[in-house]
Coordinates of N, CA and C and ligand atoms in Angstrom, one line a residue:
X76 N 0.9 -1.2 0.0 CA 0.0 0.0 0.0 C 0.9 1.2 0.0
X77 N 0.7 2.2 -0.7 CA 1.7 3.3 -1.3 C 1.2 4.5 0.1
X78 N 2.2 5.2 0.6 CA 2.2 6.4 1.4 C 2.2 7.9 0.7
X79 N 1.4 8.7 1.3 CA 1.3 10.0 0.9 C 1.4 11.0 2.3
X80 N 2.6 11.6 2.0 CA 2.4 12.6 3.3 C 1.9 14.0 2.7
X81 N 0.9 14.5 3.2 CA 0.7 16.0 2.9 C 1.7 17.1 3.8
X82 N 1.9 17.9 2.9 CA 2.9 18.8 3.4 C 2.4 20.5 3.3
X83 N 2.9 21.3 4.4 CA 3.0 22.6 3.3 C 3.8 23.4 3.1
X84 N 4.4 24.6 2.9 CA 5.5 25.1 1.9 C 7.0 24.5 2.6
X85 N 7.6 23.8 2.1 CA 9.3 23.8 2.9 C 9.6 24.9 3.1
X86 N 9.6 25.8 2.8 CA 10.3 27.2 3.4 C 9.7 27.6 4.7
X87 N 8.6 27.2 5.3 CA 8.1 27.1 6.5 C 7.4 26.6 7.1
X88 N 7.2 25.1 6.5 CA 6.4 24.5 7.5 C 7.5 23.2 8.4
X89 N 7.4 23.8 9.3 CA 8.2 23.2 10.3 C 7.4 21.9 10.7
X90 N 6.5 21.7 11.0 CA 5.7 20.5 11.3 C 5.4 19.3 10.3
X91 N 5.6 19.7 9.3 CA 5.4 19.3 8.1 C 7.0 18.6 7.8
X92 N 7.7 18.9 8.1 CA 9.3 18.6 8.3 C 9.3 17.8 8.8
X93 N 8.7 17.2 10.5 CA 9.3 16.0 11.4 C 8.7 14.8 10.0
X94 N 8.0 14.5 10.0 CA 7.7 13.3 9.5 C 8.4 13.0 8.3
X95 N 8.4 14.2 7.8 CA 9.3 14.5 6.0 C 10.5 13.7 6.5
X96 N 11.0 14.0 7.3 CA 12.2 13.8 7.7 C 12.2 12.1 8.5
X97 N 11.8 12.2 9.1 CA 11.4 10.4 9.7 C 11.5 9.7 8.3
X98 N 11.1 9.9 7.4 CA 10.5 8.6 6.1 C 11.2 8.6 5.1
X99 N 12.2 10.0 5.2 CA 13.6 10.1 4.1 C 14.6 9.5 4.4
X100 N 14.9 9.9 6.6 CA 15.9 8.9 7.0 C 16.1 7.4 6.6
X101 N 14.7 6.9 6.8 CA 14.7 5.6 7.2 C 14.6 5.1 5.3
X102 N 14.3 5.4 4.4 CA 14.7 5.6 2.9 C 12.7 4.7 2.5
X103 N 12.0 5.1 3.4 CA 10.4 4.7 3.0 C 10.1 5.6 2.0
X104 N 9.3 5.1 0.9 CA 8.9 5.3 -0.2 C 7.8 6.3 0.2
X105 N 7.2 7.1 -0.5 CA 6.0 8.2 -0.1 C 6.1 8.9 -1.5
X106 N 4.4 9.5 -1.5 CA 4.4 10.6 -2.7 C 4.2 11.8 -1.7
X107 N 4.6 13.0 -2.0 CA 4.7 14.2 -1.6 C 3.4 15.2 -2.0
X108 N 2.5 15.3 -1.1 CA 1.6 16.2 -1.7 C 2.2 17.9 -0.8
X109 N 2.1 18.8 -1.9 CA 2.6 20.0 -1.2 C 1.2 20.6 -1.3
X110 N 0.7 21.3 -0.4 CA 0.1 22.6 -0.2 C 0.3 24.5 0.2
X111 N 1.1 24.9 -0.6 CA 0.8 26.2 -0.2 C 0.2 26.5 0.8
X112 N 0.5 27.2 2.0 CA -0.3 27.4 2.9 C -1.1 28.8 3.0
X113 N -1.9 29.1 3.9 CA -2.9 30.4 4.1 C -2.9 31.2 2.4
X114 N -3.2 30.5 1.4 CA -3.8 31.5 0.4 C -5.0 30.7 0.0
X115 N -6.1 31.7 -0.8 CA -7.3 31.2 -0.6 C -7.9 29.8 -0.9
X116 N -7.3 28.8 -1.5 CA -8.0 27.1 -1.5 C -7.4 26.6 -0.2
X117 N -6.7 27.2 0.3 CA -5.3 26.2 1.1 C -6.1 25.2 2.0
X118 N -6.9 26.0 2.6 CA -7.7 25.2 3.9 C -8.9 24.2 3.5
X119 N -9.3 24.5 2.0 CA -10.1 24.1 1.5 C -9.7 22.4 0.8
X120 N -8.3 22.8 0.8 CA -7.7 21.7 -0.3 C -7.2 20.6 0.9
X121 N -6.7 21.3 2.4 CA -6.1 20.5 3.3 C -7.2 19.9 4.2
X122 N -8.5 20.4 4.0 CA -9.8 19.7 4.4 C -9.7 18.5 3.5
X123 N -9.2 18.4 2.6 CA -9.9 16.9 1.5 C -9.1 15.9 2.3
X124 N -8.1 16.3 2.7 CA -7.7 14.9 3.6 C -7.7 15.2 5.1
X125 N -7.5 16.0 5.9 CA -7.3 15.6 7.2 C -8.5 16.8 8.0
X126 N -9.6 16.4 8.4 CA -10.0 16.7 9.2 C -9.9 17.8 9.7
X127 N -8.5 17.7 11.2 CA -7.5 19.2 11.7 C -7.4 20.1 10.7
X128 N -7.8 19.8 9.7 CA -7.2 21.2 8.5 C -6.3 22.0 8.8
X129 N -5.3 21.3 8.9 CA -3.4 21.6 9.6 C -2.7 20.2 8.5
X130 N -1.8 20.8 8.3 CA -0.7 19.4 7.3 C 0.5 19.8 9.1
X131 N 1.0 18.7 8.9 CA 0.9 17.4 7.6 C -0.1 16.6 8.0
X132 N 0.0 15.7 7.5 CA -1.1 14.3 7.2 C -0.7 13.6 6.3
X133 N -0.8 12.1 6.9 CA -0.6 11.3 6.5 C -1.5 10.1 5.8
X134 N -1.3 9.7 4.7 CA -2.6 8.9 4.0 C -1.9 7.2 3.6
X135 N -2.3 7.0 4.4 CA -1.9 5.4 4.3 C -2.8 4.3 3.8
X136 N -3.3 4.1 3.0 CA -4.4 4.0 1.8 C -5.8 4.0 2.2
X137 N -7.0 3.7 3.3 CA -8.0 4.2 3.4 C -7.9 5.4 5.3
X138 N -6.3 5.0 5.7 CA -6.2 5.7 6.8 C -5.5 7.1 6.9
X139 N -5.8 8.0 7.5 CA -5.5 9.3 7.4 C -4.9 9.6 8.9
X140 N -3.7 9.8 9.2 CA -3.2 10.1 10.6 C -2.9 11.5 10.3
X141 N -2.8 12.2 11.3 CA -2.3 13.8 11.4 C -2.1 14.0 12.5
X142 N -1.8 15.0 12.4 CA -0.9 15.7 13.7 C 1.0 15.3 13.6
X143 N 2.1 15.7 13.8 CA 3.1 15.3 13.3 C 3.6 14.2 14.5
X144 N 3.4 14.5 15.5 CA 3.8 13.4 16.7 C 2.8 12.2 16.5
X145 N 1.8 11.8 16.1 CA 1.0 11.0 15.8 C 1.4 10.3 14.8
X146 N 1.7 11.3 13.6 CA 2.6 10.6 12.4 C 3.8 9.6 12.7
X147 N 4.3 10.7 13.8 CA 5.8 9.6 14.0 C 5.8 8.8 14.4
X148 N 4.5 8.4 15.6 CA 4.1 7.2 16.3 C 3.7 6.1 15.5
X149 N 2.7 6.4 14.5 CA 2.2 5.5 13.9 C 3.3 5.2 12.9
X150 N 4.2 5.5 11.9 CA 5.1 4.9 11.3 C 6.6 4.5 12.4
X151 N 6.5 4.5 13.6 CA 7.7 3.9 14.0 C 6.8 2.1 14.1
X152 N 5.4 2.5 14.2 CA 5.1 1.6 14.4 C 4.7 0.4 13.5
X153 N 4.7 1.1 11.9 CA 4.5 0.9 10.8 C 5.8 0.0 9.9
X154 N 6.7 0.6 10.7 CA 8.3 0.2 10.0 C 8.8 0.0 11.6
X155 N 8.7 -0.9 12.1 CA 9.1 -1.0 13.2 C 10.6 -1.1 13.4
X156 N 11.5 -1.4 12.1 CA 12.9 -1.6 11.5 C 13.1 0.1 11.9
X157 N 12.5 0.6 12.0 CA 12.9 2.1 12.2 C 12.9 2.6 13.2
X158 N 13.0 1.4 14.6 CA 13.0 2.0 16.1 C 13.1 3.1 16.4
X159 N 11.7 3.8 16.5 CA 11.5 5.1 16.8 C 12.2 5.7 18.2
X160 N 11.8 5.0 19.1 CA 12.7 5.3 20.6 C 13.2 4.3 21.2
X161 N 14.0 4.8 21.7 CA 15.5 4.6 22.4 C 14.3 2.6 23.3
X162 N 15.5 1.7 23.2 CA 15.3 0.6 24.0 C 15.3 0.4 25.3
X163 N 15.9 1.2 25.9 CA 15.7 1.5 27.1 C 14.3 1.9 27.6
X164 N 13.8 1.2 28.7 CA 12.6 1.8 29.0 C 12.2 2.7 29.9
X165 N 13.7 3.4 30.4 CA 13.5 4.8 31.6 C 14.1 6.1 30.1
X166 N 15.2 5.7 29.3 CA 15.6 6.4 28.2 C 14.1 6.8 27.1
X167 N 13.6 5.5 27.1 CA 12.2 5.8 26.2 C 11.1 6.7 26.8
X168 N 11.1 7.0 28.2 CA 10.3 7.6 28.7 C 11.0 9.0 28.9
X169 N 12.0 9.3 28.6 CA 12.5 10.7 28.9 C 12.6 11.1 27.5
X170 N 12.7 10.5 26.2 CA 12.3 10.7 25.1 C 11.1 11.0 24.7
X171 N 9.9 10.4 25.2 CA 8.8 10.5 24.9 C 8.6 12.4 25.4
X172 N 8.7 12.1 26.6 CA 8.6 13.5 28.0 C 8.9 14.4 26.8
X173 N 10.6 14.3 26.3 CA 11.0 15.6 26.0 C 10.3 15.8 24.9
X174 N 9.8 14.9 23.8 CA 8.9 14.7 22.0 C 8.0 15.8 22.7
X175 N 7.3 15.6 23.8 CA 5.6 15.9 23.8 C 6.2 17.8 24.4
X176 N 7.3 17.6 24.9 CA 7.8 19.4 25.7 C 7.8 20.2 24.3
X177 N 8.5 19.4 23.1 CA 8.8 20.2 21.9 C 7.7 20.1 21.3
X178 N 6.4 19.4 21.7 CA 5.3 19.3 20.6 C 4.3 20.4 21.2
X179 N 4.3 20.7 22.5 CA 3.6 21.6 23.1 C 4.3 22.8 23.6
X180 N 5.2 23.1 23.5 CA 5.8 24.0 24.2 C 6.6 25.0 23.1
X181 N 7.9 25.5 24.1 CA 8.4 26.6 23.2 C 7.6 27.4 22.0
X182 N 6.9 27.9 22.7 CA 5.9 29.0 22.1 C 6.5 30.2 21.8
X183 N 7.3 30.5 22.4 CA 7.7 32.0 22.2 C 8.5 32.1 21.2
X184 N 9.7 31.0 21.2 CA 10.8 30.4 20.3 C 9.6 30.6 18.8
X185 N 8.8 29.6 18.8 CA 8.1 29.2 17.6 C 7.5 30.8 17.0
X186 N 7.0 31.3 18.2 CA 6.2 32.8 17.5 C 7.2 33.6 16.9
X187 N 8.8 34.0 17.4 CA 9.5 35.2 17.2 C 10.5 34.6 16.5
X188 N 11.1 33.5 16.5 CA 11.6 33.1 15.0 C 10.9 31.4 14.2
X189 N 10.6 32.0 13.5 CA 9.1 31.3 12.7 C 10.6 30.0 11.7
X190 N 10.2 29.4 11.0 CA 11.1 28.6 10.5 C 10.8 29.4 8.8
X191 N 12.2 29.2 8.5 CA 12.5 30.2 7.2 C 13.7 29.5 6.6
X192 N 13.7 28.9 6.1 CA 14.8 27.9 5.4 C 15.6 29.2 4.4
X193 N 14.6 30.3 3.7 CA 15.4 30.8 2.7 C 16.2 32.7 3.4
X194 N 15.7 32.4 5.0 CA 16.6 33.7 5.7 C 17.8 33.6 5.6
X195 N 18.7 34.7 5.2 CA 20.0 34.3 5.7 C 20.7 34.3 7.0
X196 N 21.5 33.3 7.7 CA 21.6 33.7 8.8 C 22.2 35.0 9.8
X197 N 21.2 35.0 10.7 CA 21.5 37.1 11.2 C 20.8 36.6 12.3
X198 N 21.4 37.6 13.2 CA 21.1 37.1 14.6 C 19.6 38.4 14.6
X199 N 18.7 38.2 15.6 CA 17.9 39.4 15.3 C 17.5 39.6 17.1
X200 N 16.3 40.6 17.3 CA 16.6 41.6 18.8 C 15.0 40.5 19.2
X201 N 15.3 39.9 19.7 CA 14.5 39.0 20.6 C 13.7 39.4 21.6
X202 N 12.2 39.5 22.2 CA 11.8 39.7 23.2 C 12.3 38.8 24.4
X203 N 12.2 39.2 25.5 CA 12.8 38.8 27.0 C 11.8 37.0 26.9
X204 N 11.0 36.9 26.6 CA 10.7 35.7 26.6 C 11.1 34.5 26.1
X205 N 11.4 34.9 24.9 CA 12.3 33.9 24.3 C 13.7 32.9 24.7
X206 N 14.3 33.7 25.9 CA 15.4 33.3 26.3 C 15.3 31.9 26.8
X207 N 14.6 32.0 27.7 CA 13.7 30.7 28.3 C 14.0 29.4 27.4
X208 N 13.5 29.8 26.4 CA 13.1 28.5 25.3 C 14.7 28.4 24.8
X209 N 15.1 29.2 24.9 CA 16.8 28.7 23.9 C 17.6 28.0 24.7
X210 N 17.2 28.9 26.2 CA 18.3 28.1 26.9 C 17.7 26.6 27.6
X211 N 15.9 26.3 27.4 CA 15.3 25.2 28.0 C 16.2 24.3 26.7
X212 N 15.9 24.3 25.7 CA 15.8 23.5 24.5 C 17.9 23.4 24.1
X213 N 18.7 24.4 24.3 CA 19.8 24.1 24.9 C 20.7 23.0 26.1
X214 N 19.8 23.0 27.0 CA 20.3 21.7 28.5 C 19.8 20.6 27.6
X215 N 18.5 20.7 26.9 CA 18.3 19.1 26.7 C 19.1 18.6 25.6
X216 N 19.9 19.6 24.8 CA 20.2 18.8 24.1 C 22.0 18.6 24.4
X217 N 22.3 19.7 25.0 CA 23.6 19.1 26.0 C 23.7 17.6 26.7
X218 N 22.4 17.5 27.4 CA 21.9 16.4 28.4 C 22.1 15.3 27.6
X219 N 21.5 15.4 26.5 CA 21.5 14.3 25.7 C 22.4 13.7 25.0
X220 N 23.1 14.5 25.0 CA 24.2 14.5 23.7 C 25.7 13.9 25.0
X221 N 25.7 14.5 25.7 CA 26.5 13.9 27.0 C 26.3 12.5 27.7
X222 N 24.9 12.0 27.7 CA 24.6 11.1 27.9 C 24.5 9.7 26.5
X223 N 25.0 10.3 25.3 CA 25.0 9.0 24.3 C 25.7 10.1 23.2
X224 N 26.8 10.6 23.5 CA 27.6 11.0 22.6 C 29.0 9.5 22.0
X225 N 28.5 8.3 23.2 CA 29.3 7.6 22.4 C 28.4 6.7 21.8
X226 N 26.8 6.8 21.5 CA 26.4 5.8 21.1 C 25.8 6.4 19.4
X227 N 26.5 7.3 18.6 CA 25.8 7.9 18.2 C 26.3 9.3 18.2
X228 N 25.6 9.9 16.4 CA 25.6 11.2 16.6 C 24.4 12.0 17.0
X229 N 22.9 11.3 17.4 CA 21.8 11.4 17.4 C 21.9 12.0 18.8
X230 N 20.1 12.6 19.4 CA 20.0 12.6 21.0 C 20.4 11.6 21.6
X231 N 19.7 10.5 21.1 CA 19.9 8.9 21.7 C 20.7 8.6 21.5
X232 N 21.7 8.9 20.4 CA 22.6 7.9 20.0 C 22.1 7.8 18.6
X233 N 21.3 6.9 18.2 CA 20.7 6.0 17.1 C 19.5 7.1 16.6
X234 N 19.4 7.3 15.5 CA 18.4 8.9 15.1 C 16.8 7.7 15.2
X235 N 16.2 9.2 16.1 CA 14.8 8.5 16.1 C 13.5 9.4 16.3
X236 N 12.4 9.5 17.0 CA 11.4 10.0 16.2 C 12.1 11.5 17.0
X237 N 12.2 11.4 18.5 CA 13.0 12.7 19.0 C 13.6 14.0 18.2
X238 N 14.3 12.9 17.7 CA 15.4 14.1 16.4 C 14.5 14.9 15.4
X239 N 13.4 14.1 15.0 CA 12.6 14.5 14.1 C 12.0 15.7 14.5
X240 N 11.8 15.5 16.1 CA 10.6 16.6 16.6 C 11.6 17.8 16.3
X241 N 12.7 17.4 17.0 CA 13.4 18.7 17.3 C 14.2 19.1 15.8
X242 N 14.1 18.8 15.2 CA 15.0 19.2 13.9 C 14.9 20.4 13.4
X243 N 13.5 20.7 13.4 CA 13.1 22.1 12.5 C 13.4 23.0 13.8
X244 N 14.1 23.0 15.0 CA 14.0 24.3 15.8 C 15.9 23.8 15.9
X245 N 16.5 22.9 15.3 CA 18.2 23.6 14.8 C 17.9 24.3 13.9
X246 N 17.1 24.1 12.5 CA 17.3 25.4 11.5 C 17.4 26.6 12.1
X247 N 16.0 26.4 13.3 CA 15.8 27.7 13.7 C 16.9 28.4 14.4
X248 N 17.4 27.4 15.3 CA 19.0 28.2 16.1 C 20.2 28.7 14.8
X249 N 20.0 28.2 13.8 CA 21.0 28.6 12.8 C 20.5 29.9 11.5
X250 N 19.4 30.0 11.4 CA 18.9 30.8 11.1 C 19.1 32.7 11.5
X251 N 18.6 32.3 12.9 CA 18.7 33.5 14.1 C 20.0 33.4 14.6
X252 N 20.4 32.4 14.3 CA 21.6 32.6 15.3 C 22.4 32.7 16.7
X253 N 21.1 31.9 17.2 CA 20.9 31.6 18.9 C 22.2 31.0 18.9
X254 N 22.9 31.5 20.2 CA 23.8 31.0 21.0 C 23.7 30.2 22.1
X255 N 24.1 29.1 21.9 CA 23.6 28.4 23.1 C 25.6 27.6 23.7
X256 N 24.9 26.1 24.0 CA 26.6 25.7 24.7 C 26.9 24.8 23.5
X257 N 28.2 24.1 23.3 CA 29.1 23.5 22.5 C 28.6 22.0 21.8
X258 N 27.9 21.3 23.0 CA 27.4 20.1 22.4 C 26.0 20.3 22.4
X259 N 25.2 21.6 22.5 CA 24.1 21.7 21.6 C 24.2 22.5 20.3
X260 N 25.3 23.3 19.9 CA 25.9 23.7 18.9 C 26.5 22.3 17.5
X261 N 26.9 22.0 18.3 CA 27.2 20.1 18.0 C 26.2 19.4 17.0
X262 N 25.1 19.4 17.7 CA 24.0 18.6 17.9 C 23.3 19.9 16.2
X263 N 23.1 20.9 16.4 CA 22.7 21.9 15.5 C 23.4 21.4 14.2
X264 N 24.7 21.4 14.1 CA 25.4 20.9 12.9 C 25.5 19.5 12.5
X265 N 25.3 18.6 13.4 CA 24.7 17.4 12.8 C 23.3 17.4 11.7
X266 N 22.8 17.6 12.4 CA 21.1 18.4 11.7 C 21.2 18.9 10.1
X267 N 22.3 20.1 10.2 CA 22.2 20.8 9.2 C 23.2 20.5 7.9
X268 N 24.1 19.1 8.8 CA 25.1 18.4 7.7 C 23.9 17.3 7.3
X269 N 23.0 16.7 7.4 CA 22.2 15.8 7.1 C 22.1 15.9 5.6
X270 N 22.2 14.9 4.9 CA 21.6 15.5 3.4 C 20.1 15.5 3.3
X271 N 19.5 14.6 3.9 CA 17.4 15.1 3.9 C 17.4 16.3 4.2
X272 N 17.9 16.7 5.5 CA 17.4 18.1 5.8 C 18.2 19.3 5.1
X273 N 19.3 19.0 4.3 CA 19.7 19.7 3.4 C 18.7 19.8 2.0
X274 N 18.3 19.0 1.7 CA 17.4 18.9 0.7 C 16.1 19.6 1.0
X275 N 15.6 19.3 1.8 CA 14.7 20.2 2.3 C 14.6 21.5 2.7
X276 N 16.0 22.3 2.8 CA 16.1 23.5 2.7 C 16.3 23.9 1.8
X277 N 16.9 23.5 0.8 CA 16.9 23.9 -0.7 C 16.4 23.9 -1.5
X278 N 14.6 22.6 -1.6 CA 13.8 22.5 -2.1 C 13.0 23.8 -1.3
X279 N 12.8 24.0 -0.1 CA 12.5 25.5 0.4 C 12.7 27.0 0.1
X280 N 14.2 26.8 0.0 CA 15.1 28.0 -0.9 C 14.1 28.4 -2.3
X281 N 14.0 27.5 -3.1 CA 13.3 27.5 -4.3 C 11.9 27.9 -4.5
X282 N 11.1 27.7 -3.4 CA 9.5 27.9 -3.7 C 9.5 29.5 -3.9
X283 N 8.0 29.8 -4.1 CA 8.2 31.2 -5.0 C 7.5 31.6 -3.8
X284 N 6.2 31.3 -3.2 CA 5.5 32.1 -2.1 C 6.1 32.6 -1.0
X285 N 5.7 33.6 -0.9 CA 6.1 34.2 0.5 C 4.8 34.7 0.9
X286 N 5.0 34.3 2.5 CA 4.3 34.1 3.3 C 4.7 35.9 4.4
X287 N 4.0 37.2 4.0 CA 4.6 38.5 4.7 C 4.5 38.2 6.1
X288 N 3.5 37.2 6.5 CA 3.7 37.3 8.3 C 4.8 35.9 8.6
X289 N 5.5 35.4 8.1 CA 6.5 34.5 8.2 C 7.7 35.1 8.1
X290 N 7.5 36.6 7.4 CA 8.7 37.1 7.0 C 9.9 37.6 8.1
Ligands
GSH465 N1 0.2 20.1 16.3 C1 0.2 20.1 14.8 C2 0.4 21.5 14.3 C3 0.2 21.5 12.8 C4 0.2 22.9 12.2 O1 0.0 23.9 13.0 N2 0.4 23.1 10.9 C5 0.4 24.3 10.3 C6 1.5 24.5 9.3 S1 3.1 24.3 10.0 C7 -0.9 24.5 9.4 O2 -1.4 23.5 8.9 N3 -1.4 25.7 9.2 C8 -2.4 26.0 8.3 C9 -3.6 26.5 8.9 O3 -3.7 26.5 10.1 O4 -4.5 26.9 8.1 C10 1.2 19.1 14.4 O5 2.1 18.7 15.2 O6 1.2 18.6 13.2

C-alpha cells in the first residue's frame, strides 16, 4: 500500500518537516503532496484529507493520521525496523517526556523566529521571553548528547522520532543565530550536515510564495 504525506511550503512549515524527515531517514517510499499554505484554497484543499485542517497528514491508503507526533508514532510503528525510541525503557520515557515538551511547548521560540529555510543567517533583537526556550531547548540537548555521545551522533545515540521533533528548531537556532553551549551547537550541525534536511532547505530555498507574516 503506497504512502502519501501532505505537506505545506518547505520554506516554512516546520511540522510538516518531522515526519518528511522520519521517512527520508529511514529511505520509506511516499508521494509528496505539497500545499501552499494560508492562500485562498489552502484550507479548503487541506480539508480533503485531514479533518485538523493543519498538514501534515498522513494517508496510508483508506487511513488518514495527522498531527506530526502522531505521524511519527504511527510509522515507527508501521516500520518497526525504524526503532523510533530509544530501547531502554527509563531512556524511552524521557524521550517520549521531551517529543511531547517540543510538541507543546516553546511558544515564544516558535512565534518570534518562525522557520525560514530561505533567511540568511542574522542574529535578530528577541523579546525577554524567548530566552527561556533557547536556553530550555539548549540543556536538553547538551543532556542528551552527553549522555550517548558515544552511542551515536543522534539525541539517543541511534536517530529516532526525538530528532525528528526537534529538527526544524536547529534550522531555527542557525537561522537567528541563537547562542547556546558547545554540544548543543554540535548537535545543530549534525542536523544541518544531514543530506534530507539539506534537501529540504533547498527544495524551500526554491518555492516562489512568501508568506509576509512569516517574513
Ligand atoms: N500540532 C500540529 C500542528 C500543525 C500545524 O500547525 N500546521 C500548520 C503548518 S506548519 C498548518 O497547517 N497551518 C495551516 C492552517 O492553520 O490553516 C502538528 O504537530 O502537526
Amino acid at each position: 500500500m503506497s504512502l502519501s504525506l501532505v505537506i505545506g511550503n518547505k520554506n516554512y512549515s516546520s511540522w510538516s518537516f518531522r515526519p518528511w524527515f522520519y521517512l527520508k531517514h529511514h529511505g520509506i517510499e511516499f508521494d509528496e503532496i505539497r500545499i501552499p499554505l494560508y492562500q485562498e484554497e489552502s484550507k479548503a484543499k487541506i480539508l480533503q484529507y485531514s479533518p485538523s485542517g493543519k498538514v501534515p497528514v498522513l494517508l496510508d491508503g483508506e487511513l488518514r493520521i495527522w498531527d506530526s507526533l502522531a505521524i511519527l508514532e504511527y510509522l515507527a510503528e508501521r516500520f518497526p525496523q525504524t526503532q523510533g525510541w530509544p530501547d531502554d525503557f527509563a531512556e524511552r520515557a524521557l524521550a517520549r517526556s521531551l517529543a511531547a515538551e517540543m510538541h507543546a511547548g516553546f511558544t515564544a521560540l516558535r512565534t518570534y523566529c518562525g522557520m525560514n529555510c530561505r533567511r540568511p543567517p542574522a542574529a535578530k533583537h528577541l523579546p525577554e521571553g524567548v530566552q527561556p526556550d533557547i536556553d530550555r531547548i539548549g540543556e536538553i540537548w547538551q543532556q542528551c548528547r552527553r549522555r550517548h555521545g558515544k552511542d551515536g551522533p543522534w539525541l539517543f545515540g541511534r536517530f529516532g522520532i526525538i530528532d525528528a521533533m526537534f529538527a526544524p528548531v536547529a534550522f531555527r537556532f542557525h537561522s537567528y543565530q541563537l547562542v547556546t553551549n558547545p554540544e548543543a551547537q554540535a548537535y545543530v550541525q549534525t542536523l544541518l550536515n544531514d543530506p534530507d534536511a539539506q534537501a529540504w532547505i533547498e527544495a524551500g530555498k526554491h518555492e516562489s510564495e512568501v508568506i509576509s507574516a512569516f517574513e
